[in-house]
Amino acid sequence: MAYLGEPHRTVAVLQKYNFHFQKKFGQNFLIDTHVLERIIKEAGVTKDDFVIEIGPGIGTMTQYLCESAGRVAAVEIDKNLIPILHDTLREYENVEIINEDILKVDISVLAREKNDGKPVKVVANLPYYITTPIIMGLFESHAPIESITVMVQREVAERMQCGPGSKDYGALSLAVQYYARPQIVANVPPNCFLPRPNVGSAVIRLTKHDQPPVEAMDESLMFRLIRASFNQRRKTLVNSLKNASDLPFSKEQIEDAVTAIGKSLTIRGEALTLAEFSALANILCRPNVGR
Ligand code: SAM
């Protein structure tokens, strides 16, 4: 029976093992049963699912996952937490604890070896200091992932979900929306964690697209255009792309492409939708342009 969501149970485990939080690992453990139940519900976890949990901590959410999923792989970087996890998860036979840095784990191999290559669900209360590398790493691995349901800093969740016209719109919004449909499913205040983070949090569900919503002939070029546009946010799109060291295009080629997608030469990158960035990339990747 999952019991660690009760604050006094968490405190008892921390005391038993004389555990000291490590700030460098972004350790803020969940101590709210309602939030834990909500995450499991929003992730839509069933007994048919193989779930990868990133950063199980002392195993609080892992206990809930073990009870609702078919199998769970829990990847934790902090070796001091491993004996604790073996203790708090001892009654579950459907969990594997992996002491590893998630950024070094090949999710495709994990899914192939543990789930016959079938799509997995990722569920986590993420360490906030590496939210973007974790999420982008999961998408860019092209591993079979059905959905990613994660607790992140509220601002970052908003950035993932918003579109042109919002001050939060940026390279992360476009990258996430290329791979998935983002939906913020809960806002979570600091008092639901131990220790309390000094930022608000939100649970966001990213449901992977079967096919990307736009057809980019050269995905890598599209993302280089996106990054260049937002690196120099206050500049026009044309100037940002012209100044980018990893883009080989002349000012004239860029202007022709911007005109061809029906945009003014004074437009800023932050006004473009994903479909427009992909159209721009599809023009610029033609063999007679640039390289
Ligand atoms: N899941 C637990 C909970 O909700 O109570 C803990 C969440 S805490 C926000 C983040 C966890 O991720 C910590 O246990 C931390 O040690 C772990 N972590 C940090 N960096 C990691 C990495 N690169 N790979 C795997 N785990 C990591």
Tab-separated table of C-alpha atoms and ligand atoms in Angstrom:
chain	number	residue	atom	x	y	z
A	1	MET	CA	0.000	0.000	0.000
A	2	ALA	CA	1.429	3.416	-1.025
A	3	TYR	CA	2.106	5.256	2.229
A	4	LEU	CA	4.964	7.703	1.609
A	5	GLY	CA	2.734	10.550	0.408
A	6	GLU	CA	1.913	11.281	4.057
A	7	PRO	CA	4.428	13.922	5.252
A	8	HIS	CA	5.173	12.189	8.573
A	9	ARG	CA	6.032	8.949	6.728
A	10	THR	CA	8.486	10.777	4.504
A	11	VAL	CA	10.076	12.446	7.518
A	12	ALA	CA	10.370	9.061	9.266
A	13	VAL	CA	12.208	7.555	6.283
A	14	LEU	CA	14.537	10.557	5.993
A	15	GLN	CA	15.372	10.282	9.700
A	16	LYS	CA	15.827	6.519	9.611
A	17	TYR	CA	18.501	6.899	6.911
A	18	ASN	CA	19.835	10.249	8.122
A	19	PHE	CA	19.277	11.487	4.554
A	20	HIS	CA	20.483	14.968	3.606
A	21	PHE	CA	18.914	16.689	0.596
A	22	GLN	CA	21.301	17.518	-2.195
A	23	LYS	CA	20.453	20.813	-3.822
A	24	LYS	CA	22.592	19.990	-6.861
A	25	PHE	CA	20.199	17.108	-7.666
A	26	GLY	CA	17.041	19.259	-7.443
A	27	GLN	CA	15.635	17.196	-4.585
A	28	ASN	CA	12.144	18.339	-3.561
A	29	PHE	CA	10.089	15.358	-2.514
A	30	LEU	CA	6.311	15.262	-2.892
A	31	ILE	CA	4.352	15.097	0.360
A	32	ASP	CA	0.769	15.501	-0.818
A	33	THR	CA	-1.382	12.434	-1.506
A	34	HIS	CA	-3.903	14.392	-3.620
A	35	VAL	CA	-1.186	15.631	-5.956
A	36	LEU	CA	0.295	12.146	-6.244
A	37	GLU	CA	-3.101	10.618	-7.073
A	38	ARG	CA	-3.728	13.376	-9.591
A	39	ILE	CA	-0.454	12.779	-11.434
A	40	ILE	CA	-1.182	9.050	-11.762
A	41	LYS	CA	-4.704	9.784	-12.997
A	42	GLU	CA	-3.587	12.415	-15.523
A	43	ALA	CA	-0.835	10.123	-16.805
A	44	GLY	CA	-3.576	7.554	-17.495
A	45	VAL	CA	-1.407	4.751	-16.091
A	46	THR	CA	-2.909	1.260	-16.330
A	47	LYS	CA	-1.711	-2.284	-15.704
A	48	ASP	CA	-0.863	-2.520	-19.429
A	49	ASP	CA	1.781	0.180	-19.086
A	50	PHE	CA	5.524	0.100	-18.720
A	51	VAL	CA	6.431	3.335	-16.948
A	52	ILE	CA	9.806	5.017	-16.691
A	53	GLU	CA	10.080	7.230	-13.632
A	54	ILE	CA	12.872	9.798	-13.634
A	55	GLY	CA	14.237	10.591	-10.174
A	56	PRO	CA	12.180	8.447	-7.774
A	57	GLY	CA	13.716	10.099	-4.675
A	58	ILE	CA	12.698	7.925	-1.705
A	59	GLY	CA	10.086	6.153	-3.839
A	60	THR	CA	6.989	8.174	-2.998
A	61	MET	CA	5.471	8.344	-6.486
A	62	THR	CA	7.087	5.012	-7.356
A	63	GLN	CA	4.800	3.309	-4.828
A	64	TYR	CA	1.742	4.757	-6.605
A	65	LEU	CA	3.170	3.798	-9.999
A	66	CYS	CA	3.888	0.213	-8.891
A	67	GLU	CA	0.265	-0.124	-7.833
A	68	SER	CA	-1.218	1.225	-11.059
A	69	ALA	CA	1.279	0.219	-13.790
A	70	GLY	CA	2.290	-3.174	-15.184
A	71	ARG	CA	5.987	-2.499	-14.695
A	72	VAL	CA	8.131	0.410	-13.579
A	73	ALA	CA	11.760	1.345	-14.191
A	74	ALA	CA	12.907	4.030	-11.744
A	75	VAL	CA	16.095	5.864	-12.738
A	76	GLU	CA	17.800	7.671	-9.843
A	77	ILE	CA	21.197	9.414	-9.988
A	78	ASP	CA	21.819	9.744	-6.225
A	79	LYS	CA	23.478	6.591	-4.923
A	80	ASN	CA	22.493	7.520	-1.344
A	81	LEU	CA	18.847	6.981	-2.310
A	82	ILE	CA	19.325	3.464	-3.678
A	83	PRO	CA	19.288	1.567	-0.324
A	84	ILE	CA	16.285	3.653	0.731
A	85	LEU	CA	14.431	2.742	-2.488
A	86	HIS	CA	15.169	-0.959	-1.936
A	87	ASP	CA	13.561	-0.590	1.483
A	88	THR	CA	10.495	1.529	0.571
A	89	LEU	CA	9.742	-0.527	-2.562
A	90	ARG	CA	10.490	-3.968	-1.111
A	91	GLU	CA	6.898	-5.160	-1.315
A	92	TYR	CA	6.659	-4.502	-5.080
A	93	GLU	CA	7.904	-7.066	-7.576
A	94	ASN	CA	7.203	-5.014	-10.687
A	95	VAL	CA	9.867	-2.350	-10.192
A	96	GLU	CA	13.487	-2.115	-11.274
A	97	ILE	CA	15.688	0.512	-9.629
A	98	ILE	CA	18.408	1.842	-11.911
A	99	ASN	CA	21.192	3.946	-10.370
A	100	GLU	CA	22.050	6.138	-13.360
A	101	ASP	CA	21.977	9.654	-14.739
A	102	ILE	CA	18.835	9.792	-16.919
A	103	LEU	CA	20.740	11.883	-19.479
A	104	LYS	CA	23.025	8.874	-20.037
A	105	VAL	CA	20.266	6.276	-20.327
A	106	ASP	CA	19.340	5.120	-23.824
A	107	ILE	CA	15.537	5.138	-23.569
A	108	SER	CA	15.174	3.250	-26.873
A	109	VAL	CA	17.283	0.393	-25.518
A	110	LEU	CA	15.340	0.414	-22.231
A	111	ALA	CA	12.016	0.262	-24.102
A	112	ARG	CA	13.317	-2.470	-26.411
A	113	GLU	CA	14.781	-4.634	-23.663
A	114	LYS	CA	12.086	-4.176	-21.046
A	115	ASN	CA	8.964	-3.569	-23.110
A	116	ASP	CA	9.606	-5.366	-26.431
A	117	GLY	CA	10.019	-1.958	-28.124
A	118	LYS	CA	6.398	-0.998	-27.357
A	119	PRO	CA	5.629	2.612	-26.350
A	120	VAL	CA	6.357	3.514	-22.748
A	121	LYS	CA	4.965	6.238	-20.503
A	122	VAL	CA	7.296	8.592	-18.687
A	123	VAL	CA	6.066	9.954	-15.359
A	124	ALA	CA	8.142	12.121	-13.030
A	125	ASN	CA	8.501	14.913	-10.582
A	126	LEU	CA	11.503	16.246	-12.477
A	127	PRO	CA	14.692	17.746	-11.068
A	128	TYR	CA	14.087	21.316	-12.294
A	129	TYR	CA	17.745	22.130	-13.046
A	130	ILE	CA	17.710	19.801	-16.086
A	131	THR	CA	14.072	19.902	-17.218
A	132	THR	CA	14.797	21.021	-20.790
A	133	PRO	CA	17.677	18.588	-21.509
A	134	ILE	CA	15.589	15.715	-20.119
A	135	ILE	CA	12.482	16.530	-22.176
A	136	MET	CA	14.390	17.300	-25.369
A	137	GLY	CA	16.547	14.206	-24.863
A	138	LEU	CA	13.417	12.047	-24.591
A	139	PHE	CA	11.943	13.488	-27.797
A	140	GLU	CA	15.156	13.589	-29.802
A	141	SER	CA	15.979	9.979	-28.902
A	142	HIS	CA	12.989	9.030	-31.081
A	143	ALA	CA	12.376	6.276	-28.517
A	144	PRO	CA	8.880	4.760	-28.457
A	145	ILE	CA	7.224	7.080	-25.932
A	146	GLU	CA	3.451	7.450	-25.701
A	147	SER	CA	3.320	10.305	-23.236
A	148	ILE	CA	5.377	12.252	-20.731
A	149	THR	CA	3.573	13.463	-17.618
A	150	VAL	CA	5.845	15.545	-15.446
A	151	MET	CA	6.006	18.075	-12.651
A	152	VAL	CA	8.028	21.065	-13.749
A	153	GLN	CA	8.493	24.689	-12.744
A	154	ARG	CA	5.223	26.469	-13.568
A	155	GLU	CA	6.891	29.015	-15.856
A	156	VAL	CA	8.490	26.236	-17.882
A	157	ALA	CA	5.139	24.447	-18.238
A	158	GLU	CA	3.634	27.694	-19.538
A	159	ARG	CA	6.491	28.103	-22.003
A	160	MET	CA	5.865	24.622	-23.380
A	161	GLN	CA	2.173	25.269	-23.904
A	162	CYS	CA	2.039	28.790	-25.344
A	163	GLY	CA	1.983	30.116	-28.925
A	164	PRO	CA	3.051	33.272	-30.819
A	165	GLY	CA	2.049	36.514	-29.119
A	166	SER	CA	2.922	35.335	-25.632
A	167	LYS	CA	6.079	36.594	-23.917
A	168	ASP	CA	6.842	32.999	-22.929
A	169	TYR	CA	6.819	31.747	-26.534
A	170	GLY	CA	10.213	30.443	-27.565
A	171	ALA	CA	12.356	27.618	-28.896
A	172	LEU	CA	11.105	25.256	-26.157
A	173	SER	CA	7.430	25.899	-27.065
A	174	LEU	CA	8.106	25.076	-30.707
A	175	ALA	CA	10.252	22.017	-30.026
A	176	VAL	CA	7.730	20.532	-27.583
A	177	GLN	CA	4.785	21.261	-29.883
A	178	TYR	CA	6.564	19.678	-32.843
A	179	TYR	CA	6.768	16.387	-30.959
A	180	ALA	CA	3.714	16.454	-28.691
A	181	ARG	CA	0.460	18.043	-27.594
A	182	PRO	CA	1.130	19.819	-24.277
A	183	GLN	CA	-1.545	20.263	-21.645
A	184	ILE	CA	-1.077	21.695	-18.156
A	185	VAL	CA	-3.216	19.482	-15.942
A	186	ALA	CA	-2.529	20.829	-12.444
A	187	ASN	CA	-0.900	23.709	-10.647
A	188	VAL	CA	0.970	22.706	-7.505
A	189	PRO	CA	2.028	25.106	-4.716
A	190	PRO	CA	5.413	24.904	-2.916
A	191	ASN	CA	3.893	23.504	0.301
A	192	CYS	CA	3.292	20.138	-1.411
A	193	PHE	CA	7.051	19.437	-1.363
A	194	LEU	CA	9.773	18.808	1.185
A	195	PRO	CA	11.822	20.990	1.182
A	196	ARG	CA	9.638	23.695	-0.390
A	197	PRO	CA	10.954	24.954	-3.724
A	198	ASN	CA	11.020	28.738	-4.128
A	199	VAL	CA	9.006	28.552	-7.359
A	200	GLY	CA	5.500	27.410	-8.273
A	201	SER	CA	5.097	24.063	-10.028
A	202	ALA	CA	2.749	22.522	-12.556
A	203	VAL	CA	2.043	19.080	-13.913
A	204	ILE	CA	2.115	18.981	-17.701
A	205	ARG	CA	1.136	16.076	-19.930
A	206	LEU	CA	2.879	15.856	-23.317
A	207	THR	CA	1.019	13.437	-25.560
A	208	LYS	CA	3.340	12.394	-28.357
A	209	HIS	CA	2.039	13.005	-31.900
A	210	ASP	CA	1.803	9.961	-34.176
A	211	GLN	CA	3.118	12.275	-36.906
A	212	PRO	CA	4.547	15.776	-36.387
A	213	PRO	CA	1.904	18.451	-37.164
A	214	VAL	CA	4.145	19.948	-39.878
A	215	GLU	CA	6.315	18.344	-42.515
A	216	ALA	CA	9.896	19.549	-42.144
A	217	MET	CA	12.085	18.216	-44.936
A	218	ASP	CA	15.167	18.976	-42.830
A	219	GLU	CA	14.257	18.843	-39.123
A	220	SER	CA	17.711	19.885	-38.003
A	221	LEU	CA	17.657	23.002	-40.200
A	222	MET	CA	14.195	23.937	-38.901
A	223	PHE	CA	15.428	23.759	-35.311
A	224	ARG	CA	18.569	25.766	-36.147
A	225	LEU	CA	16.324	28.471	-37.652
A	226	ILE	CA	14.124	28.429	-34.566
A	227	ARG	CA	17.058	28.677	-32.161
A	228	ALA	CA	18.678	31.487	-34.166
A	229	SER	CA	15.398	33.461	-34.241
A	230	PHE	CA	14.968	33.335	-30.475
A	231	ASN	CA	18.662	33.838	-29.620
A	232	GLN	CA	18.266	37.395	-30.840
A	233	ARG	CA	14.662	37.939	-29.962
A	234	ARG	CA	14.587	41.705	-30.378
A	235	LYS	CA	16.081	41.617	-33.874
A	236	THR	CA	14.145	41.051	-37.076
A	237	LEU	CA	13.921	37.472	-38.301
A	238	VAL	CA	16.102	38.349	-41.305
A	239	ASN	CA	18.881	39.826	-39.153
A	240	SER	CA	18.775	37.000	-36.594
A	241	LEU	CA	19.165	34.377	-39.307
A	242	LYS	CA	21.826	36.363	-41.152
A	243	ASN	CA	23.896	36.689	-37.942
A	244	ALA	CA	23.674	33.022	-36.951
A	245	SER	CA	27.062	31.323	-37.258
A	246	ASP	CA	25.578	27.873	-37.944
A	247	LEU	CA	23.391	29.047	-40.864
A	248	PRO	CA	25.012	29.446	-44.313
A	249	PHE	CA	22.442	31.735	-45.974
A	250	SER	CA	22.964	35.170	-47.485
A	251	LYS	CA	20.738	38.105	-46.550
A	252	GLU	CA	19.138	37.940	-49.993
A	253	GLN	CA	18.327	34.224	-49.692
A	254	ILE	CA	16.769	34.801	-46.287
A	255	GLU	CA	14.748	37.772	-47.543
A	256	ASP	CA	13.490	35.772	-50.526
A	257	ALA	CA	12.437	32.919	-48.241
A	258	VAL	CA	10.666	35.233	-45.761
A	259	THR	CA	8.830	36.904	-48.656
A	260	ALA	CA	7.931	33.494	-50.096
A	261	ILE	CA	6.131	32.496	-46.880
A	262	GLY	CA	4.131	35.729	-47.130
A	263	LYS	CA	5.779	37.616	-44.278
A	264	SER	CA	7.106	41.163	-44.064
A	265	LEU	CA	10.889	41.626	-43.980
A	266	THR	CA	10.553	43.459	-40.656
A	267	ILE	CA	8.841	40.587	-38.860
A	268	ARG	CA	10.457	39.094	-35.748
A	269	GLY	CA	10.943	35.358	-35.309
A	270	GLU	CA	8.707	35.375	-32.237
A	271	ALA	CA	5.694	36.095	-34.495
A	272	LEU	CA	6.094	32.906	-36.541
A	273	THR	CA	4.107	29.728	-35.943
A	274	LEU	CA	5.578	26.239	-36.150
A	275	ALA	CA	4.008	25.825	-39.608
A	276	GLU	CA	5.718	29.030	-40.765
A	277	PHE	CA	9.136	27.979	-39.437
A	278	SER	CA	8.744	24.670	-41.213
A	279	ALA	CA	7.737	26.403	-44.480
A	280	LEU	CA	10.781	28.672	-44.169
A	281	ALA	CA	13.079	25.683	-43.572
A	282	ASN	CA	11.574	23.826	-46.521
A	283	ILE	CA	12.418	26.755	-48.823
A	284	LEU	CA	15.918	27.245	-47.418
A	285	CYS	CA	16.805	23.555	-47.641
A	286	ARG	CA	16.354	23.455	-51.426
A	287	PRO	CA	19.621	22.418	-53.096
A	288	ASN	CA	20.093	25.766	-54.893
A	289	VAL	CA	19.788	27.783	-51.671
A	290	GLY	CA	22.726	28.286	-49.313
A	291	ARG	CA	25.167	25.378	-49.099
B	1	SAM	N1	10.085	11.513	-7.319
B	1	SAM	C1	10.472	12.012	-6.025
B	1	SAM	C2	9.289	12.724	-5.397
B	1	SAM	O1	8.421	13.173	-6.158
B	1	SAM	O2	9.238	12.843	-4.191
B	1	SAM	C3	11.678	12.940	-6.093
B	1	SAM	C4	11.576	14.096	-7.074
B	1	SAM	S1	12.903	15.251	-6.926
B	1	SAM	C5	12.125	16.704	-7.558
B	1	SAM	C6	13.979	14.878	-8.287
B	1	SAM	C7	14.715	13.549	-8.190
B	1	SAM	O3	15.522	13.388	-9.364
B	1	SAM	C8	15.674	13.416	-7.023
B	1	SAM	O4	15.508	12.171	-6.411
B	1	SAM	C9	17.060	13.539	-7.646
B	1	SAM	O5	18.068	12.874	-6.906
B	1	SAM	C10	16.812	12.901	-9.000
B	1	SAM	N2	17.736	13.307	-10.073
B	1	SAM	C11	18.382	14.489	-10.217
B	1	SAM	N3	19.114	14.504	-11.343
B	1	SAM	C12	18.942	13.292	-11.934
B	1	SAM	C13	19.464	12.698	-13.111
B	1	SAM	N4	20.296	13.358	-13.920
B	1	SAM	N5	19.099	11.425	-13.404
B	1	SAM	C14	18.254	10.740	-12.583
B	1	SAM	N6	17.742	11.258	-11.445
B	1	SAM	C15	18.065	12.524	-11.126
